[in-house]
Short mmCIF file of C-alpha atoms in Angstrom, two decimals:
data_model
loop_
_atom_site.label_atom_id
_atom_site.label_comp_id
_atom_site.label_asym_id
_atom_site.label_seq_id
_atom_site.Cartn_x
_atom_site.Cartn_y
_atom_site.Cartn_z
CA MET A 1 -33.57 6.96 -16.90
CA ARG A 2 -32.40 3.52 -15.85
CA ASN A 3 -30.91 0.72 -17.97
CA VAL A 4 -30.44 2.74 -21.15
CA HIS A 5 -27.73 1.21 -23.34
CA ALA A 6 -24.82 3.54 -24.01
CA THR A 7 -25.44 3.55 -27.76
CA ARG A 8 -29.04 4.73 -27.23
CA ALA A 9 -28.17 7.73 -25.07
CA ASP A 10 -27.85 10.06 -28.07
CA ALA A 11 -31.55 9.56 -28.87
CA LEU A 12 -32.71 10.89 -25.49
CA PRO A 13 -34.24 14.40 -25.67
CA GLY A 14 -32.70 17.47 -24.05
CA ALA A 15 -29.50 19.47 -23.78
CA ILE A 16 -28.65 17.56 -20.57
CA VAL A 17 -29.84 14.00 -19.94
CA ALA A 18 -29.09 11.34 -17.33
CA THR A 19 -29.03 7.55 -17.25
CA ALA A 20 -28.21 4.88 -14.67
CA ASN A 21 -26.81 1.44 -15.44
CA GLU A 22 -25.51 -1.64 -13.69
CA LEU A 23 -22.42 -3.26 -15.23
CA SER A 24 -21.57 -6.79 -14.11
CA THR A 25 -18.02 -7.90 -13.35
CA ASN A 26 -15.91 -8.14 -16.54
CA HIS A 27 -18.68 -6.51 -18.60
CA ARG A 28 -17.27 -4.64 -21.59
CA VAL A 29 -19.00 -1.80 -23.39
CA PRO A 30 -17.42 -1.86 -26.89
CA PRO A 31 -15.95 1.25 -28.55
CA HIS A 32 -18.55 3.92 -29.24
CA ARG A 33 -18.93 7.69 -29.14
CA HIS A 34 -21.60 10.23 -28.15
CA ARG A 35 -22.71 13.52 -29.66
CA ARG A 36 -22.79 14.99 -26.14
CA SER A 37 -19.97 15.09 -23.59
CA GLN A 38 -20.37 12.49 -20.86
CA LEU A 39 -19.68 12.31 -17.15
CA LEU A 40 -19.49 8.63 -16.23
CA TYR A 41 -19.66 8.15 -12.46
CA ALA A 42 -18.92 4.91 -10.60
CA ALA A 43 -21.10 4.90 -7.49
CA THR A 44 -19.68 1.45 -6.72
CA GLY A 45 -17.13 -0.81 -8.39
CA ILE A 46 -14.19 0.11 -10.58
CA MET A 47 -13.85 0.68 -14.32
CA VAL A 48 -11.16 1.19 -16.91
CA VAL A 49 -12.07 3.57 -19.73
CA GLY A 50 -9.97 3.33 -22.87
CA THR A 51 -9.51 5.67 -25.83
CA GLU A 52 -6.90 6.03 -28.55
CA ALA A 53 -5.17 8.56 -26.29
CA GLY A 54 -4.80 6.34 -23.22
CA ARG A 55 -6.47 4.54 -20.35
CA TRP A 56 -8.22 5.94 -17.26
CA ILE A 57 -8.86 4.11 -13.97
CA VAL A 58 -12.20 5.06 -12.40
CA PRO A 59 -12.33 3.89 -8.77
CA PRO A 60 -15.52 3.90 -6.68
CA GLU A 61 -17.01 7.36 -6.10
CA ARG A 62 -14.94 8.92 -8.85
CA GLY A 63 -16.00 10.01 -12.33
CA VAL A 64 -14.49 10.22 -15.79
CA TRP A 65 -15.22 13.08 -18.16
CA ILE A 66 -15.36 12.08 -21.84
CA PRO A 67 -15.59 14.90 -24.41
CA ALA A 68 -18.21 14.78 -27.15
CA GLY A 69 -17.23 12.69 -30.17
CA MET A 70 -14.37 10.84 -28.44
CA GLN A 71 -14.48 7.10 -29.13
CA HIS A 72 -14.16 5.11 -25.93
CA GLU A 73 -14.77 1.71 -24.38
CA VAL A 74 -15.59 0.75 -20.80
CA ASN A 75 -14.45 -2.34 -18.90
CA ALA A 76 -15.97 -3.13 -15.49
CA LEU A 77 -13.38 -4.87 -13.31
CA ALA A 78 -15.97 -5.40 -10.58
CA HIS A 79 -19.72 -4.83 -10.52
CA VAL A 80 -20.27 -1.13 -11.23
CA SER A 81 -23.30 0.98 -10.48
CA THR A 82 -23.08 3.97 -12.82
CA ARG A 83 -24.68 7.37 -13.22
CA ASN A 84 -24.21 9.11 -16.57
CA ILE A 85 -24.75 12.77 -17.41
CA TYR A 86 -24.68 13.76 -21.08
CA ILE A 87 -24.20 17.48 -21.80
CA GLU A 88 -24.50 19.14 -25.19
CA ALA A 89 -21.90 21.57 -26.46
CA GLY A 90 -22.69 25.18 -25.61
CA VAL A 91 -24.27 24.50 -22.23
CA ASP A 92 -21.16 25.89 -20.48
CA ASP A 93 -17.92 26.92 -22.19
CA ALA A 94 -15.98 26.18 -18.99
CA LEU A 95 -16.53 22.41 -19.30
CA PRO A 96 -13.36 20.37 -19.96
CA THR A 97 -12.29 19.53 -23.50
CA ASP A 98 -10.05 16.57 -22.59
CA CYS A 99 -10.67 13.15 -21.06
CA ARG A 100 -9.97 13.13 -17.31
CA VAL A 101 -10.83 11.42 -14.03
CA ILE A 102 -12.32 13.88 -11.56
CA GLY A 103 -13.02 13.95 -7.85
CA ILE A 104 -16.68 13.87 -6.85
CA SER A 105 -17.74 16.16 -4.00
CA SER A 106 -20.41 15.14 -1.48
CA LEU A 107 -22.86 17.55 -3.09
CA MET A 108 -22.09 16.25 -6.56
CA ARG A 109 -22.51 12.64 -5.41
CA GLN A 110 -26.00 13.29 -4.06
CA LEU A 111 -27.00 15.17 -7.20
CA LEU A 112 -25.78 12.31 -9.40
CA LEU A 113 -27.69 9.73 -7.40
CA GLU A 114 -30.80 11.88 -7.70
CA THR A 115 -30.64 12.01 -11.49
CA ALA A 116 -31.54 8.35 -12.05
CA ASP A 117 -35.26 8.97 -11.66
CA LEU A 118 -35.63 12.50 -13.04
CA PRO A 119 -38.21 12.83 -15.83
CA LEU A 120 -37.22 13.48 -19.45
CA PRO A 121 -37.48 15.81 -21.23
CA VAL A 122 -36.60 18.37 -18.60
CA GLU A 123 -38.71 21.51 -18.37
CA LYS A 124 -36.80 24.79 -18.08
CA GLY A 125 -36.85 26.11 -14.53
CA SER A 126 -38.03 22.80 -13.07
CA ARG A 127 -36.37 21.01 -10.16
CA ALA A 128 -34.70 18.59 -12.60
CA ASP A 129 -33.38 21.51 -14.65
CA LEU A 130 -31.87 23.13 -11.56
CA ILE A 131 -30.23 19.85 -10.51
CA PHE A 132 -28.65 19.46 -13.94
CA LEU A 133 -27.41 23.06 -14.05
CA LEU A 134 -25.83 22.73 -10.61
CA LEU A 135 -24.16 19.50 -11.72
CA VAL A 136 -22.64 21.33 -14.69
CA GLN A 137 -21.18 23.91 -12.32
CA GLU A 138 -19.75 21.15 -10.12
CA VAL A 139 -18.08 19.49 -13.12
CA THR A 140 -16.30 22.74 -14.03
CA ARG A 141 -14.94 22.98 -10.47
CA ALA A 142 -14.04 19.32 -9.92
CA PRO A 143 -10.39 18.46 -9.21
CA VAL A 144 -8.48 16.40 -11.78
CA LEU A 145 -7.07 13.12 -10.41
CA PRO A 146 -3.84 11.49 -11.75
CA LEU A 147 -5.51 8.20 -12.68
CA ASP A 148 -4.64 8.05 -16.35
CA ILE A 149 -2.02 6.25 -18.37
CA PRO A 150 -1.50 8.27 -21.56
CA PHE A 151 -0.43 6.87 -24.91
CA PRO A 152 2.06 8.70 -27.14
CA ALA A 153 0.96 10.17 -30.46
CA ASP A 154 3.72 8.27 -32.27
CA ALA A 155 2.06 5.12 -33.66
CA ARG A 156 5.00 2.75 -33.07
CA LEU A 157 5.58 3.98 -29.54
CA ALA A 158 1.84 3.83 -28.75
CA ALA A 159 1.68 0.24 -30.05
CA ARG A 160 4.60 -0.66 -27.79
CA CYS A 161 2.79 0.87 -24.81
CA ARG A 162 -0.41 -1.06 -25.56
CA ALA A 163 1.53 -4.31 -25.88
CA TYR A 164 3.17 -3.68 -22.52
CA LEU A 165 -0.20 -3.05 -20.87
CA GLU A 166 -1.43 -6.38 -22.20
CA HIS A 167 1.63 -8.27 -20.90
CA PRO A 168 3.56 -6.18 -18.36
CA SER A 169 6.99 -7.55 -17.49
CA PRO A 170 9.25 -6.43 -14.64
CA HIS A 171 12.24 -7.63 -16.66
CA GLU A 172 11.83 -5.17 -19.53
CA THR A 173 14.14 -2.17 -19.31
CA ILE A 174 14.25 1.17 -21.04
CA ASP A 175 17.14 -0.21 -23.12
CA ASP A 176 14.88 -3.04 -24.36
CA TRP A 177 12.32 -0.48 -25.55
CA CYS A 178 15.03 1.65 -27.19
CA ARG A 179 16.37 -1.39 -29.05
CA ASP A 180 12.89 -2.49 -30.20
CA LEU A 181 12.10 1.00 -31.50
CA ALA A 182 15.58 1.69 -32.91
CA LEU A 183 15.95 4.84 -30.80
CA SER A 184 18.82 6.10 -28.72
CA ARG A 185 18.19 6.26 -24.99
CA ARG A 186 18.33 10.06 -25.04
CA THR A 187 15.90 10.34 -27.97
CA PHE A 188 13.53 7.82 -26.45
CA THR A 189 13.51 9.53 -23.04
CA ARG A 190 12.87 12.96 -24.55
CA LYS A 191 10.20 11.68 -26.94
CA PHE A 192 8.40 9.61 -24.31
CA ARG A 193 8.11 12.46 -21.82
CA ALA A 194 7.12 14.96 -24.52
CA GLU A 195 4.29 12.75 -25.80
CA THR A 196 2.97 11.33 -22.52
CA GLY A 197 3.87 13.97 -19.96
CA LEU A 198 5.46 11.23 -17.81
CA SER A 199 8.88 9.75 -17.41
CA PHE A 200 9.21 6.15 -18.53
CA ALA A 201 9.59 5.02 -14.89
CA MET A 202 6.44 6.87 -13.82
CA TRP A 203 4.49 5.48 -16.77
CA ARG A 204 5.52 1.93 -15.91
CA ARG A 205 4.42 2.40 -12.30
CA GLN A 206 1.01 3.52 -13.52
CA ALA A 207 0.90 0.58 -15.93
CA SER A 208 1.59 -1.88 -13.11
CA ILE A 209 -1.49 -0.65 -11.24
CA PHE A 210 -3.62 -1.12 -14.35
CA ALA A 211 -2.26 -4.65 -14.70
CA ALA A 212 -2.92 -5.43 -11.03
CA LEU A 213 -6.59 -4.46 -10.90
CA PRO A 214 -8.04 -7.40 -12.90
CA ARG A 215 -5.87 -9.84 -10.96
CA LEU A 216 -7.00 -8.42 -7.63
CA ALA A 217 -10.61 -8.68 -8.78
CA ALA A 218 -9.95 -12.31 -9.76
CA GLY A 219 -8.64 -13.12 -6.28
CA ASP A 220 -4.91 -13.46 -6.96
CA PRO A 221 -2.79 -13.06 -3.77
CA ILE A 222 -1.41 -9.55 -3.29
CA THR A 223 2.11 -10.85 -2.66
CA THR A 224 2.11 -12.85 -5.90
CA ILE A 225 0.92 -9.85 -7.90
CA ALA A 226 3.56 -7.61 -6.30
CA PHE A 227 6.44 -9.95 -7.16
CA ASP A 228 5.12 -10.63 -10.69
CA LEU A 229 5.08 -6.88 -11.36
CA GLY A 230 8.62 -6.42 -10.14
CA TYR A 231 8.05 -4.95 -6.68
CA GLU A 232 10.52 -5.94 -3.97
CA SER A 233 7.78 -6.58 -1.44
CA ALA A 234 4.01 -6.60 -1.02
CA SER A 235 4.28 -3.49 1.15
CA ALA A 236 6.09 -1.56 -1.63
CA PHE A 237 3.32 -2.51 -4.05
CA ALA A 238 0.65 -1.58 -1.49
CA THR A 239 2.22 1.86 -1.04
CA MET A 240 2.16 2.56 -4.77
CA PHE A 241 -1.37 1.15 -5.11
CA LYS A 242 -2.71 3.39 -2.35
CA ARG A 243 -1.01 6.42 -3.89
CA VAL A 244 -2.80 5.84 -7.20
CA ILE A 245 -6.17 4.35 -6.17
CA GLY A 246 -6.60 6.02 -2.79
CA VAL A 247 -6.95 2.84 -0.72
CA SER A 248 -4.69 -0.13 0.02
CA PRO A 249 -5.09 -3.35 -2.02
CA SER A 250 -6.64 -5.13 0.98
CA ARG A 251 -9.13 -2.31 1.55
CA TYR A 252 -9.91 -2.27 -2.16
CA LEU A 253 -10.65 -6.00 -2.05
CA ALA A 254 -12.84 -5.57 1.04
CA ASN A 255 -14.81 -2.80 -0.69
CA GLN A 256 -15.39 -4.99 -3.74
#
């Protein structure tokens, strides 16, 4: 079904349902949750999905898996054409239980595009039913992509991470964070890695990409963004950007 608001998806009938939506640039879907797990696919455009546990970048032709009951919000950094698959618990025990960005195979992409106009409710054994069941199998096999920026469980440390994402500064050091949180460098380093799975340096690199995306979408020069985020050159920033997003900043801008 097309143009079904996210908050109305739970009312649709069936163990597996599909919707398609267009999100305009800078559109924000406020925090909400679903009774089913959700695969949110960006056929075009780029999104940032946020939860209490972290942030996930969803580039074009990638998808984000959101477990049932997890509160989340969606921000479209450029016009996004979405496909959504909602799957009830018990359909397949192999489905993920954590939020993650996944790679979308060519087969999966075509199946997702096909779902927009499938009838609801779905009859067992019908063509629509077979498409949905194959999609479920593809989700269980999809590769996980490192496009997340996790938040620590510690409330003070998580608040510090959120504040940094809002106003990233290349001048802040690990010693600044240790002083603000009244932690020794050794304790901070151990705690940060244990609760995020990343070193502080790796986390900051991921955070810089998150900070760059809205500015790129707004048309800021790549060189200015690179220097503002503390990179020594535009090429160094472009290398990191391509490693995370999969394309260079200039190619990303051309695609948008």
